[in-house]
Each structure stands twice: as structure tokens, then as C-alpha cells.
Tab-separated table of C-alpha atoms and ligand atoms in Angstrom:
chain	number	residue	atom	x	y	z
N	17	UNK	CA	-47.784	-7.082	68.859
N	18	UNK	CA	-44.710	-5.040	68.089
N	19	UNK	CA	-41.938	-5.366	65.575
N	20	UNK	CA	-38.728	-6.770	66.999
N	21	UNK	CA	-35.438	-6.616	65.120
N	22	UNK	CA	-32.016	-8.058	65.848
N	23	UNK	CA	-29.586	-5.203	66.304
N	24	UNK	CA	-25.971	-6.091	65.491
N	25	UNK	CA	-24.853	-3.176	67.667
N	26	UNK	CA	-26.392	-4.510	70.875
N	27	UNK	CA	-26.399	-8.174	69.795
N	28	UNK	CA	-30.006	-8.322	70.989
N	29	UNK	CA	-33.446	-8.641	69.456
N	30	UNK	CA	-35.101	-5.368	70.404
N	31	UNK	CA	-38.514	-3.764	70.076
N	32	UNK	CA	-38.339	-1.364	67.159
N	33	UNK	CA	-39.092	2.233	68.070
N	34	UNK	CA	-38.662	4.954	65.513
N	35	UNK	CA	-37.018	8.223	66.435
N	36	UNK	CA	-40.018	10.203	65.177
N	37	UNK	CA	-43.564	8.868	65.497
N	38	UNK	CA	-44.582	6.824	62.460
N	39	UNK	CA	-41.521	7.865	60.440
N	40	UNK	CA	-38.530	5.669	59.649
N	41	UNK	CA	-35.255	6.712	58.047
N	42	UNK	CA	-33.230	3.911	56.474
N	43	UNK	CA	-29.808	3.912	54.853
N	44	UNK	CA	-28.628	0.873	52.939
N	45	UNK	CA	-25.086	0.458	51.631
N	46	UNK	CA	-25.332	0.079	47.881
N	47	UNK	CA	-23.220	-1.460	45.161
N	48	UNK	CA	-19.828	-0.523	43.801
N	49	UNK	CA	-20.755	-0.170	40.170
N	50	UNK	CA	-17.958	-2.069	38.401
N	51	UNK	CA	-19.982	-5.118	37.361
N	52	UNK	CA	-23.473	-6.614	37.195
N	53	UNK	CA	-25.284	-7.545	40.405
N	54	UNK	CA	-24.941	-11.117	41.646
N	55	UNK	CA	-26.976	-13.437	43.816
N	56	UNK	CA	-25.597	-11.913	47.007
N	57	UNK	CA	-27.010	-8.540	45.975
N	58	UNK	CA	-30.357	-10.139	45.105
N	59	UNK	CA	-30.497	-11.730	48.545
N	60	UNK	CA	-29.601	-8.546	50.362
N	61	UNK	CA	-31.875	-6.168	48.483
N	62	UNK	CA	-34.851	-8.558	48.539
N	63	UNK	CA	-34.504	-8.879	52.325
N	64	UNK	CA	-34.377	-5.105	52.852
N	65	UNK	CA	-37.190	-4.547	50.377
N	66	UNK	CA	-39.372	-6.761	52.567
N	67	UNK	CA	-38.394	-4.829	55.702
N	68	UNK	CA	-39.343	-1.614	53.932
N	69	UNK	CA	-42.632	-2.999	52.584
N	70	UNK	CA	-43.573	-4.306	56.010
N	71	UNK	CA	-42.871	-0.983	57.724
N	72	UNK	CA	-45.016	0.761	55.090
N	73	UNK	CA	-47.784	-1.791	55.654
N	74	UNK	CA	-47.595	-1.122	59.392
N	75	UNK	CA	-48.289	2.527	58.587
N	76	UNK	CA	-44.818	4.068	58.777
N	77	UNK	CA	-43.678	6.747	56.389
N	78	UNK	CA	-40.369	5.275	55.256
N	79	UNK	CA	-37.505	7.213	53.682
N	80	UNK	CA	-35.087	4.786	52.082
N	81	UNK	CA	-31.689	5.940	50.835
N	82	UNK	CA	-29.195	3.691	49.084
N	83	UNK	CA	-25.930	4.804	47.533
N	84	UNK	CA	-23.895	3.965	44.463
N	85	UNK	CA	-20.149	3.820	44.994
N	86	UNK	CA	-18.932	5.193	41.692
N	87	UNK	CA	-15.335	5.984	42.647
N	88	UNK	CA	-13.303	2.870	43.350
N	89	UNK	CA	-10.179	0.986	42.286
N	90	UNK	CA	-12.290	-1.810	40.833
N	91	UNK	CA	-14.132	0.616	38.551
N	92	UNK	CA	-10.813	2.189	37.525
N	93	UNK	CA	-9.344	-1.256	36.756
N	94	UNK	CA	-12.370	-2.145	34.659
N	95	UNK	CA	-12.180	1.177	32.801
N	96	UNK	CA	-8.481	0.620	32.072
N	97	UNK	CA	-9.185	-2.910	30.795
N	98	UNK	CA	-11.986	-1.748	28.529
N	99	UNK	CA	-10.189	1.435	27.534
N	100	UNK	CA	-13.045	3.705	28.527
N	101	UNK	CA	-13.826	6.219	31.255
N	102	UNK	CA	-14.779	5.477	34.857
N	103	UNK	CA	-18.150	7.127	34.311
N	104	UNK	CA	-18.920	4.949	31.273
N	105	UNK	CA	-18.432	1.835	33.417
N	106	UNK	CA	-20.518	3.346	36.230
N	107	UNK	CA	-23.374	4.480	34.002
N	108	UNK	CA	-23.627	1.101	32.304
N	109	UNK	CA	-23.721	-0.793	35.587
N	110	UNK	CA	-26.132	1.631	37.244
N	111	UNK	CA	-28.520	1.034	34.342
N	112	UNK	CA	-28.088	-2.741	34.722
N	113	UNK	CA	-28.667	-2.429	38.482
N	114	UNK	CA	-32.014	-0.684	37.927
N	115	UNK	CA	-33.055	-3.346	35.398
N	116	UNK	CA	-32.270	-6.163	37.832
N	117	UNK	CA	-34.009	-4.541	40.804
N	118	UNK	CA	-37.058	-3.749	38.707
N	119	UNK	CA	-37.364	-7.346	37.497
N	120	UNK	CA	-37.086	-8.620	41.072
N	121	UNK	CA	-39.858	-6.258	42.174
N	122	UNK	CA	-37.624	-4.284	44.545
N	123	UNK	CA	-39.089	-0.867	45.310
N	124	UNK	CA	-36.760	1.864	44.056
N	125	UNK	CA	-35.073	3.759	46.913
N	126	UNK	CA	-36.369	7.275	47.524
N	127	UNK	CA	-32.922	8.679	46.825
N	128	UNK	CA	-29.760	7.134	45.411
N	129	UNK	CA	-26.776	9.417	45.977
N	130	UNK	CA	-23.526	8.770	44.129
N	131	UNK	CA	-20.076	9.417	45.550
N	132	UNK	CA	-19.058	11.626	42.606
N	133	UNK	CA	-22.083	13.827	43.199
N	134	UNK	CA	-21.639	14.217	46.979
N	135	UNK	CA	-18.090	15.520	47.051
N	136	UNK	CA	-18.958	18.749	48.892
N	137	UNK	CA	-20.483	16.845	51.802
N	138	UNK	CA	-17.580	14.375	51.821
N	139	UNK	CA	-14.945	17.134	51.842
N	140	UNK	CA	-16.814	19.072	54.556
N	141	UNK	CA	-16.945	16.017	56.807
N	142	UNK	CA	-13.240	15.286	56.305
N	143	UNK	CA	-12.405	18.910	57.137
N	144	UNK	CA	-14.374	18.686	60.379
N	145	UNK	CA	-12.496	15.535	61.328
N	146	UNK	CA	-9.139	17.170	60.579
N	147	UNK	CA	-10.112	20.290	62.541
N	148	UNK	CA	-11.110	18.321	65.632
N	149	UNK	CA	-7.880	16.330	65.485
N	150	UNK	CA	-9.463	12.966	64.591
N	151	UNK	CA	-7.867	12.924	61.144
N	152	UNK	CA	-4.498	14.013	59.744
N	153	UNK	CA	-3.242	14.801	56.268
N	154	UNK	CA	0.068	13.629	54.917
N	155	UNK	CA	1.392	13.997	51.354
N	156	UNK	CA	-2.030	14.623	49.864
N	157	UNK	CA	-3.729	11.741	51.739
N	158	UNK	CA	-5.968	12.144	54.776
N	159	UNK	CA	-6.312	9.382	57.384
N	160	UNK	CA	-8.734	8.828	60.212
N	161	UNK	CA	-7.014	8.125	63.490
N	162	UNK	CA	-8.897	5.177	64.977
N	163	UNK	CA	-7.585	5.806	68.472
N	164	UNK	CA	-9.613	9.052	68.499
N	165	UNK	CA	-12.872	7.117	68.686
N	166	UNK	CA	-13.182	5.768	72.208
N	167	UNK	CA	-15.645	3.065	71.197
N	168	UNK	CA	-13.928	1.902	68.041
N	169	UNK	CA	-14.881	-1.733	67.624
N	170	UNK	CA	-18.304	-1.464	69.277
N	171	UNK	CA	-20.218	-2.803	66.274
N	172	UNK	CA	-17.966	-5.682	65.293
N	173	UNK	CA	-16.825	-6.445	68.830
N	174	UNK	CA	-13.215	-6.387	67.645
N	175	UNK	CA	-10.489	-4.894	69.770
N	176	UNK	CA	-7.777	-2.973	67.952
N	177	UNK	CA	-5.122	-5.506	68.951
N	178	UNK	CA	-7.104	-8.352	67.404
N	179	UNK	CA	-7.591	-6.665	64.102
N	180	UNK	CA	-5.898	-7.903	61.032
N	181	UNK	CA	-3.600	-5.578	59.206
N	182	UNK	CA	-4.840	-4.550	55.843
N	183	UNK	CA	-8.231	-5.952	56.769
N	184	UNK	CA	-10.201	-4.141	54.112
N	185	UNK	CA	-7.859	-5.247	51.338
N	186	UNK	CA	-7.815	-1.764	49.947
N	187	UNK	CA	-4.629	-0.469	51.606
N	188	UNK	CA	-1.319	-0.342	49.738
N	189	UNK	CA	2.165	-0.640	51.300
N	190	UNK	CA	2.839	3.015	50.475
N	191	UNK	CA	-0.244	4.004	52.458
N	192	UNK	CA	0.820	1.860	55.401
N	193	UNK	CA	4.078	3.775	55.694
N	194	UNK	CA	2.295	7.104	55.965
N	195	UNK	CA	-0.103	6.130	58.699
N	196	UNK	CA	0.369	6.969	62.383
N	197	UNK	CA	-1.281	3.718	63.366
N	198	UNK	CA	-1.575	0.678	61.130
N	199	UNK	CA	-5.316	0.605	61.730
N	200	UNK	CA	-5.942	4.151	60.521
N	201	UNK	CA	-7.885	4.292	57.282
N	202	UNK	CA	-7.959	6.685	54.315
N	203	UNK	CA	-10.593	9.406	54.126
N	204	UNK	CA	-9.013	11.039	51.097
N	205	UNK	CA	-6.497	9.549	48.682
N	206	UNK	CA	-4.069	11.803	46.827
N	207	UNK	CA	-4.313	11.630	43.036
N	208	UNK	CA	-2.299	9.051	41.144
N	209	UNK	CA	-1.166	9.745	37.638
N	210	UNK	CA	-3.706	8.973	34.951
N	211	UNK	CA	-6.605	8.521	37.386
N	212	UNK	CA	-9.629	10.810	37.622
N	213	UNK	CA	-9.318	13.191	40.544
N	214	UNK	CA	-11.192	15.962	42.267
N	215	UNK	CA	-9.970	19.146	43.990
N	216	UNK	CA	-9.737	19.340	47.787
N	217	UNK	CA	-7.968	21.384	50.491
N	218	UNK	CA	-5.376	18.542	50.616
N	219	UNK	CA	-4.744	18.561	46.877
N	220	UNK	CA	-6.264	16.679	43.942
N	221	UNK	CA	-7.531	13.227	44.843
N	222	UNK	CA	-10.592	11.118	45.581
N	223	UNK	CA	-12.516	10.066	48.677
N	224	UNK	CA	-11.994	6.758	50.473
N	225	UNK	CA	-14.830	4.265	50.507
N	226	UNK	CA	-16.064	4.542	54.110
N	227	UNK	CA	-16.377	8.332	54.244
N	228	UNK	CA	-18.905	8.492	51.417
N	229	UNK	CA	-21.576	6.641	53.401
N	230	UNK	CA	-21.057	8.803	56.499
N	231	UNK	CA	-21.368	11.957	54.385
N	232	UNK	CA	-24.402	10.687	52.470
N	233	UNK	CA	-26.273	9.587	55.599
N	234	UNK	CA	-25.816	13.047	57.111
N	235	UNK	CA	-26.700	14.872	53.924
N	236	UNK	CA	-29.744	12.787	53.041
N	237	UNK	CA	-31.168	11.727	56.410
N	238	UNK	CA	-29.515	13.654	59.240
N	239	UNK	CA	-27.078	12.895	62.042
N	240	UNK	CA	-28.929	9.967	63.594
N	241	UNK	CA	-31.012	7.583	61.515
N	242	UNK	CA	-33.340	4.787	62.519
N	243	UNK	CA	-31.950	1.818	60.609
N	244	UNK	CA	-28.661	1.171	58.840
N	245	UNK	CA	-28.545	-1.871	56.557
N	246	UNK	CA	-25.920	-3.952	54.833
N	247	UNK	CA	-24.447	-7.393	54.290
N	248	UNK	CA	-22.680	-9.096	57.207
N	249	UNK	CA	-19.409	-8.708	55.295
N	250	UNK	CA	-19.681	-4.940	55.777
N	251	UNK	CA	-19.727	-5.010	59.602
N	252	UNK	CA	-15.969	-4.718	59.649
N	253	UNK	CA	-14.316	-2.550	58.585
N	254	UNK	CA	-16.873	-0.570	56.574
N	255	UNK	CA	-19.630	-0.036	59.119
N	256	UNK	CA	-17.218	0.182	62.042
N	257	UNK	CA	-15.443	2.988	60.213
N	258	UNK	CA	-18.687	4.732	59.269
N	259	UNK	CA	-19.601	4.785	62.960
N	260	UNK	CA	-16.184	6.131	63.975
N	261	UNK	CA	-16.198	8.958	61.415
N	262	UNK	CA	-19.782	10.041	61.948
N	263	UNK	CA	-19.872	9.769	65.718
N	264	UNK	CA	-16.603	11.644	66.239
N	265	UNK	CA	-17.876	14.440	63.966
N	266	UNK	CA	-21.409	14.751	65.386
N	267	UNK	CA	-21.099	13.403	68.907
N	268	UNK	CA	-24.313	11.452	68.241
N	269	UNK	CA	-25.182	7.860	67.418
N	270	UNK	CA	-25.103	7.281	63.663
N	271	UNK	CA	-27.905	4.695	63.645
N	272	UNK	CA	-30.179	3.219	66.289
N	273	UNK	CA	-30.551	-0.203	64.654
N	274	UNK	CA	-27.908	-1.971	62.577
N	275	UNK	CA	-29.246	-4.896	60.548
N	276	UNK	CA	-27.081	-7.284	58.578
N	277	UNK	CA	-28.024	-10.009	56.135
N	278	UNK	CA	-26.287	-13.378	55.857
N	279	UNK	CA	-24.163	-14.409	52.911
N	280	UNK	CA	-24.943	-16.679	49.961
N	281	UNK	CA	-23.220	-20.020	49.497
N	282	UNK	CA	-23.409	-22.024	46.308
N	283	UNK	CA	-23.677	-25.769	46.888
N	284	UNK	CA	-22.001	-25.381	50.262
N	285	UNK	CA	-19.175	-23.134	49.104
N	286	UNK	CA	-18.751	-19.404	49.513
N	287	UNK	CA	-19.751	-17.670	46.297
N	288	UNK	CA	-16.737	-16.030	44.698
N	289	UNK	CA	-15.381	-15.259	41.281
N	290	UNK	CA	-12.230	-17.263	41.890
N	291	UNK	CA	-14.229	-20.429	42.644
N	292	UNK	CA	-16.175	-20.052	39.406
N	293	UNK	CA	-19.535	-20.333	41.177
N	294	UNK	CA	-20.382	-16.698	40.802
N	295	UNK	CA	-23.829	-16.124	39.308
N	296	UNK	CA	-25.182	-12.768	38.240
N	297	UNK	CA	-28.907	-12.038	38.474
N	298	UNK	CA	-29.033	-11.654	34.711
N	299	UNK	CA	-27.440	-15.083	34.152
N	300	UNK	CA	-29.852	-16.699	36.536
N	301	UNK	CA	-32.914	-15.204	34.870
N	302	UNK	CA	-31.489	-16.168	31.495
N	303	UNK	CA	-31.489	-19.771	32.680
N	304	UNK	CA	-35.257	-19.577	33.079
N	305	UNK	CA	-35.542	-18.957	36.822
N	306	UNK	CA	-38.485	-16.628	37.323
N	307	UNK	CA	-37.920	-13.497	39.432
N	308	UNK	CA	-40.640	-14.502	41.905
N	309	UNK	CA	-39.097	-17.969	42.310
N	310	UNK	CA	-35.856	-16.293	43.264
N	311	UNK	CA	-37.685	-14.021	45.711
N	312	UNK	CA	-39.474	-16.961	47.290
N	313	UNK	CA	-36.197	-18.862	47.538
N	314	UNK	CA	-34.538	-15.938	49.343
N	315	UNK	CA	-37.470	-15.416	51.720
N	316	UNK	CA	-37.605	-19.053	52.771
N	317	UNK	CA	-34.513	-18.393	54.862
N	318	UNK	CA	-34.182	-15.912	57.694
N	319	UNK	CA	-32.382	-12.787	56.481
N	320	UNK	CA	-29.572	-13.094	59.036
N	321	UNK	CA	-28.715	-16.706	58.167
N	322	UNK	CA	-26.512	-17.778	55.274
N	323	UNK	CA	-28.408	-19.367	52.394
N	324	UNK	CA	-27.207	-22.254	50.314
N	325	UNK	CA	-27.991	-21.925	46.670
N	326	UNK	CA	-28.416	-25.352	45.115
N	327	UNK	CA	-30.333	-26.641	42.107
N	328	UNK	CA	-32.524	-28.740	44.409
N	329	UNK	CA	-33.391	-25.798	46.667
N	330	UNK	CA	-34.218	-23.687	43.665
N	331	UNK	CA	-36.392	-26.418	42.186
N	332	UNK	CA	-38.251	-26.681	45.480
N	333	UNK	CA	-38.775	-22.909	45.493
N	334	UNK	CA	-40.050	-23.098	41.890
N	335	UNK	CA	-42.565	-25.736	42.902
N	336	UNK	CA	-43.697	-23.689	45.895
N	337	UNK	CA	-44.041	-20.624	43.727
N	338	UNK	CA	-46.062	-22.516	41.128
N	339	UNK	CA	-48.758	-23.220	43.756
N	340	UNK	CA	-48.749	-19.719	45.169
N	341	UNK	CA	-48.804	-18.196	41.722
N	342	UNK	CA	-51.830	-20.301	40.732
N	343	UNK	CA	-53.706	-18.929	43.745
N	344	UNK	CA	-52.565	-15.342	43.187
N	345	UNK	CA	-53.537	-15.513	39.511
N	346	UNK	CA	-57.002	-16.867	40.311
N	347	UNK	CA	-58.593	-13.493	40.947
N	348	UNK	CA	-57.019	-12.089	37.830
N	349	UNK	CA	-58.144	-14.926	35.579
N	350	UNK	CA	-61.566	-15.435	37.201
N	351	UNK	CA	-62.492	-12.039	38.543
N	352	UNK	CA	-66.104	-12.327	37.385
N	353	UNK	CA	-66.663	-15.664	39.104
N	354	UNK	CA	-65.193	-14.315	42.326
N	355	UNK	CA	-67.159	-11.075	42.096
N	356	UNK	CA	-64.020	-8.953	41.955
N	357	UNK	CA	-64.836	-5.671	40.310
N	358	UNK	CA	-61.628	-3.789	40.806
N	359	UNK	CA	-59.323	-6.436	39.453
N	360	UNK	CA	-57.812	-4.003	36.969
N	361	UNK	CA	-55.782	-2.532	39.768
N	362	UNK	CA	-54.178	-5.398	41.607
N	363	UNK	CA	-51.850	-3.016	43.335
N	364	UNK	CA	-54.812	-1.122	44.673
N	365	UNK	CA	-56.163	-4.252	46.292
N	366	UNK	CA	-52.737	-5.023	47.693
N	367	UNK	CA	-52.260	-1.621	49.233
N	368	UNK	CA	-55.710	-0.294	50.003
N	369	UNK	CA	-57.906	-3.228	50.880
N	370	UNK	CA	-59.311	-2.459	54.260
N	371	UNK	CA	-58.153	-4.841	56.887
N	372	UNK	CA	-61.750	-5.939	57.304
N	373	UNK	CA	-61.656	-9.701	57.576
N	374	UNK	CA	-64.753	-11.775	56.992
N	375	UNK	CA	-64.027	-14.988	58.792
N	376	UNK	CA	-62.364	-16.035	61.982
N	377	UNK	CA	-60.032	-18.247	60.010
N	378	UNK	CA	-58.801	-15.389	57.843
N	379	UNK	CA	-58.457	-13.139	60.846
N	380	UNK	CA	-56.301	-15.763	62.572
N	381	UNK	CA	-54.170	-16.237	59.477
N	382	UNK	CA	-53.495	-12.515	59.213
N	383	UNK	CA	-52.574	-12.493	62.898
N	384	UNK	CA	-50.122	-15.348	62.317
N	385	UNK	CA	-48.567	-13.448	59.430
N	386	UNK	CA	-48.074	-10.331	61.555
N	387	UNK	CA	-46.658	-12.352	64.446
N	388	UNK	CA	-44.134	-14.013	62.153
N	389	UNK	CA	-43.054	-10.724	60.602
N	390	UNK	CA	-42.835	-9.022	63.998
N	391	UNK	CA	-40.493	-11.785	65.100
N	392	UNK	CA	-37.383	-10.245	63.485
N	393	UNK	CA	-38.916	-10.636	60.000
N	394	UNK	CA	-39.519	-14.374	60.087
N	395	UNK	CA	-40.351	-14.539	56.391
N	396	UNK	CA	-40.492	-18.322	56.266
N	397	UNK	CA	-43.278	-18.208	58.885
N	398	UNK	CA	-45.012	-15.494	56.866
N	399	UNK	CA	-44.735	-17.638	53.722
N	400	UNK	CA	-46.344	-20.544	55.565
N	401	UNK	CA	-49.401	-18.310	56.099
N	402	UNK	CA	-49.451	-17.467	52.407
N	403	UNK	CA	-49.397	-21.165	51.493
N	404	UNK	CA	-52.248	-21.811	53.907
N	405	UNK	CA	-54.289	-18.994	52.378
N	406	UNK	CA	-53.478	-20.235	48.890
N	407	UNK	CA	-54.542	-23.875	49.347
N	408	UNK	CA	-58.328	-23.636	48.681
N	409	UNK	CA	-57.753	-21.008	46.015
N	410	UNK	CA	-55.335	-23.268	44.273
N	411	UNK	CA	-57.798	-26.180	44.352
N	412	UNK	CA	-60.443	-23.913	42.880
N	413	UNK	CA	-58.040	-22.786	40.159
N	414	UNK	CA	-57.416	-26.444	39.334
N	415	UNK	CA	-61.160	-27.160	39.235
N	416	UNK	CA	-61.743	-24.199	36.933
N	417	UNK	CA	-59.089	-25.628	34.684
N	418	UNK	CA	-60.529	-29.166	34.751
N	419	UNK	CA	-64.265	-28.577	34.816
N	420	UNK	CA	-64.724	-25.081	33.394
N	421	UNK	CA	-66.247	-22.200	35.305
N	422	UNK	CA	-69.938	-22.917	34.661
N	423	UNK	CA	-70.225	-26.221	36.458
N	424	UNK	CA	-68.873	-24.991	39.747
N	425	UNK	CA	-71.256	-23.795	42.404
N	426	UNK	CA	-69.704	-20.670	43.833
N	427	UNK	CA	-71.900	-20.366	46.889
N	428	UNK	CA	-68.941	-19.269	48.959
N	429	UNK	CA	-67.751	-16.614	46.544
N	430	UNK	CA	-67.561	-13.888	49.160
N	431	UNK	CA	-65.303	-16.010	51.369
N	432	UNK	CA	-63.063	-16.885	48.484
N	433	UNK	CA	-62.924	-13.280	47.388
N	434	UNK	CA	-61.837	-12.131	50.858
N	435	UNK	CA	-59.353	-14.947	51.006
N	436	UNK	CA	-57.870	-14.026	47.650
N	437	UNK	CA	-57.729	-10.344	48.557
N	438	UNK	CA	-55.960	-11.090	51.828
N	439	UNK	CA	-53.517	-13.335	49.982
N	440	UNK	CA	-52.743	-10.602	47.433
N	441	UNK	CA	-52.304	-8.070	50.198
N	442	UNK	CA	-49.964	-10.172	52.342
N	443	UNK	CA	-48.041	-11.407	49.299
N	444	UNK	CA	-47.536	-7.771	48.358
N	445	UNK	CA	-45.873	-7.178	51.744
N	446	UNK	CA	-43.338	-9.834	50.753
N	447	UNK	CA	-43.076	-8.351	47.260
N	448	UNK	CA	-44.665	-11.418	45.633
N	449	UNK	CA	-47.140	-10.906	42.813
N	450	UNK	CA	-48.744	-13.124	40.208
N	451	UNK	CA	-46.501	-13.893	37.327
N	452	UNK	CA	-47.187	-15.270	33.886
N	453	UNK	CA	-44.760	-17.963	34.756
N	454	UNK	CA	-43.337	-21.024	33.243
N	455	UNK	CA	-44.648	-24.179	34.796
N	456	UNK	CA	-42.520	-26.215	37.139
N	457	UNK	CA	-41.886	-28.752	34.425
N	458	UNK	CA	-40.554	-26.037	32.139
N	459	UNK	CA	-38.245	-24.840	34.879
N	460	UNK	CA	-37.263	-28.429	35.518
N	461	UNK	CA	-36.439	-28.758	31.828
N	462	UNK	CA	-34.270	-25.682	31.937
N	463	UNK	CA	-32.292	-27.273	34.761
N	464	UNK	CA	-31.817	-30.482	32.834
N	465	UNK	CA	-30.861	-28.428	29.802
N	466	UNK	CA	-28.317	-26.462	31.759
N	467	UNK	CA	-26.744	-29.618	33.145
N	468	UNK	CA	-26.456	-30.982	29.615
N	469	UNK	CA	-24.795	-27.795	28.387
N	470	UNK	CA	-22.349	-27.863	31.284
N	471	UNK	CA	-21.476	-31.477	30.500
N	472	UNK	CA	-21.024	-30.667	26.803
N	473	UNK	CA	-18.706	-27.765	27.644
N	474	UNK	CA	-16.650	-30.061	29.865
N	475	UNK	CA	-16.321	-32.712	27.102
N	476	UNK	CA	-15.335	-30.038	24.606
N	477	UNK	CA	-12.652	-28.752	26.973
N	478	UNK	CA	-11.345	-32.284	27.390
N	479	UNK	CA	-11.330	-32.835	23.618
N	480	UNK	CA	-9.389	-29.612	23.129
N	481	UNK	CA	-6.860	-30.529	25.783
N	482	UNK	CA	-6.100	-33.786	23.966
N	483	UNK	CA	-5.832	-32.014	20.616
N	484	UNK	CA	-9.083	-33.476	19.250
N	485	UNK	CA	-10.304	-30.248	17.660
N	486	UNK	CA	-12.689	-32.043	15.295
N	487	UNK	CA	-14.635	-33.363	18.262
N	488	UNK	CA	-14.469	-29.980	20.030
N	489	UNK	CA	-15.874	-28.228	16.966
N	490	UNK	CA	-18.571	-30.862	16.576
N	491	UNK	CA	-19.766	-30.249	20.143
N	492	UNK	CA	-19.828	-26.495	19.513
N	493	UNK	CA	-21.901	-27.004	16.335
N	494	UNK	CA	-24.306	-29.374	18.052
N	495	UNK	CA	-24.965	-26.838	20.774
N	496	UNK	CA	-25.424	-24.089	18.229
N	497	UNK	CA	-27.996	-26.199	16.469
N	498	UNK	CA	-30.113	-26.218	19.644
N	499	UNK	CA	-29.742	-22.463	20.125
N	500	UNK	CA	-26.776	-22.308	22.483
N	501	UNK	CA	-23.702	-20.340	21.560
N	502	UNK	CA	-20.409	-20.853	23.378
N	503	UNK	CA	-18.149	-17.972	24.281
N	504	UNK	CA	-14.540	-18.822	25.067
N	505	UNK	CA	-13.109	-16.507	27.659
N	506	UNK	CA	-9.482	-15.764	28.512
N	507	UNK	CA	-8.133	-18.268	31.046
N	508	UNK	CA	-9.854	-21.282	29.464
N	509	UNK	CA	-13.358	-20.636	30.850
N	510	UNK	CA	-16.319	-21.048	28.492
N	511	UNK	CA	-19.538	-19.149	28.916
N	512	UNK	CA	-22.758	-19.679	26.976
N	513	UNK	CA	-25.750	-17.708	25.818
N	514	UNK	CA	-29.057	-18.561	24.207
N	515	UNK	CA	-29.293	-17.375	20.620
V	620	ZN	ZN1	-21.712	2.080	53.302
């Protein structure tokens, strides 16, 4: 039984072999810190958290590095809009990022470099590329010459001729004029008036987006790493360009395995700000969705496939989680009855329980779990094992609730204890842990509530458009009376918060 992963680079599912025995180096492209994290980030970072947890469970020593892009046009735009500095925007969103990841139970990366703090490594890498003739400077900008990388396009499978001009959406007309080839991309951008800038051999300026990851990988993990992670939207041009820069500079492969997660759709449509179906993690949790429900929802799909975020799917995940949570909570609530002495340290059970299995059934279930996870992280198969383990525990939890603990003959306590411990341990691999949760009906209510609020906002908008401000105000007051405050945003959109 060996772990197999689908490598975007080779387009094959391959047996995973680490460069060094029992050690794995992982780099994951992080967020550009101009706003709060959304569902797409939740999906991506939950998936990679599970990969990391599983490798640790298999006995690997994992080093996980994830960056923060804290120099970017979007951050500058936001800073200009809010009349504050780029670093104020970055700091605020980095704090929010940590809050979100913590709530979702995502293990913090071992190191989180930031572009503004890695400028020496970035400048050194650009200099090497200029020296070897793979990059050229012009009027304070430095560009990478894509024709200098013989295998450019090997990750995305795109040939230069097929590529779209301006594909990364971050290239201005002025930049296009300076470039030797239209496909060349900026490694360093000369300073513009009023923008923060940093010194360099090519003048004041700031690094391009792609170069920061290449520099950080080398600085934090070395020239060749085991696994490089990111969303499928990063394959081109970001990861293609990372490969070109790094491999021209070092002459070595940047990463042995490239893994990409699928995107998130909302009710069948691509999630985007312009479509108005853009949900941040904070908004979602505010609506009463529990973090573990969200995790379960994400893990029901394979990480490479797109997932469709609908109210129905989320309700189904909430129901599934309710059952699993009842089983996971059993040992916490009834530790004495189950003969669990170390229940104070749930994490200890999850991590250190010996893999000694008492029954054939449990042994088979653990085997099924491992087989599913080894199959390119088939988390839905792994969840099926968790549900199977949970079933008798859940019935017992229900009986405890109905009949009280005294009446129940616990002749099979040892079996149930092993079962519960195995469940906790395997759930921990998927990052799932017992939660003092709302019940399904409460979550159901929050959905109904949300639908009602949405409908009320729509009627208020209609009333306003016909000049019926009395009715519009009445709707606002009615909502306020039930603890919902409306916030009118520029452009006619109305948001709401609980007060
Ligand atoms: Zn990156």
C-alpha cells in the first residue's frame, strides 16, 4: 500500500516517493492579502491540510511553507481607497487569514514568508537570471525572456503560440511595449509615483508576482522540493513562470510533484465578485455554518474536481456532520462508561494511539481508510469509513440520551472504546474533531432565516426603486427588530449583519 498522487506535470497518478527518506518538503502558494479569505481558499487549504496530516500520520517529517503576497496592485488599490498604507491592509488581512484558518482547524504552516521580507532573495535570483541572459532590464523594469526556457509550457501543456496575450491580467500596455516578446513577464517593476518601492540594481521598484515564489522556495526549502501546491487557476501563468525562473537559474527541477485543487462553483456558477455570489469564510460562519460542516462538505469531493456550493449540499453535509459529531463526542461525554482514562487529551489519542486494533472489523476498516487515502487522497472514500465506524457509537450516544447511562449493559466496552479511539484518530487525519455544534435543525433554521432575509432585502430594493420609501424603511425596521441590520453598499448592493 503506497500513496499515489496525481501529478499535473506528468498528467499521471504516480507513486509518491520523497527525495529524502521519510522527509517531505511542501510549498503552497498563499493568498494575496488585500481582502478576507473566501470559499475557494477554504477549499484549497482544507485539501492541502489533509494531505499534510496524512503524510504526518504515515510517519513523514513534513516541512510546509506557504507565502503571503504582500506587494500587489490589488493591495495598493485597496490602500488608496481606504487612505491607508499597504502594510496596514496587509497586516489586517494576515490577521484575518490566521483567524479563519484556525477556526477551520488548518494546521499552521511551519513558515510563512512574506514578499516584503524576502527582497534579498528575490533580487539575488533576478540578478542571476539577468547574468545568465534569461532576463533583461529596460527602463527600470526587468523581464524574463520565456524563449530562454526550452521547456516553457511543460506544466500547462500550452505552446507559446497558443497563449493568450496578457494572460495573467497584470500586464499594462506600457509594459507590453518594452518587452522583447509579448509573452515575457515582469520580474521587477520600476517604481511608479506615489507607490511604495524598494531599492534594486535596476532602480527603485517592486518585485513581480511570480518571482517571489521561486525565491521563497529556494530560500526556505532548497532548489528541488517534493510537492508544490496550488489552485488549478495558478497552473498558468503563475506556476509555469515559477518553473521557468527557477529551473533556468538552478538547472534543476523545481518540484517533483505538482498538485492542483479544483475550483468552487456556487449553484452551478463560477464564484466571482462580479456575479455577487462571492462568500467569505467569515460570512459563511456568521450564517451559522459550523467549521467542521464546511470541512466535511469540502472533503466529500475529490480535491482535483470542482465543487458546487449549494444550500442543499451544505445541508446534507450538516446532517452528515451531526451524526459523525455525535459519535466523536461520545467518548468525551461518556468517558467513564467507555473506560477512557485519558480523555482529557483528545489530541493525544488522535496522534499517539498505537495502531493496535482489537477486532478484525476495525482492522479492515482502517485498511479501507488507508487504501482510500492512498488512492490520490480519496477523501470521500475515507469519510465513508468514518461513517461506518461512527454508526454503532452514534446509536449508543442516542441510547445514552434516551435511557440514561445506568440502564445500559456495557459488556462490549472495550470494543466500543477501540472503535471510538480509531474513529478519533482517523477523523484527526482529516482534520475533523468533535464540536459543540448546533443541531441540524438549528442549521436548517439558519438557512430558512437567511432565505427570508434575502427576500426581505429584495422587496426593500423593489420598494425603493418605485419610490415607496415608507415600505422600504418598514422592512429595515422589521429586520432590525429580529436582530438583523442592513448595510447599504455603493452600487445598490445591501449586506447584512447580526446585531
Ligand atoms: Zn506561487
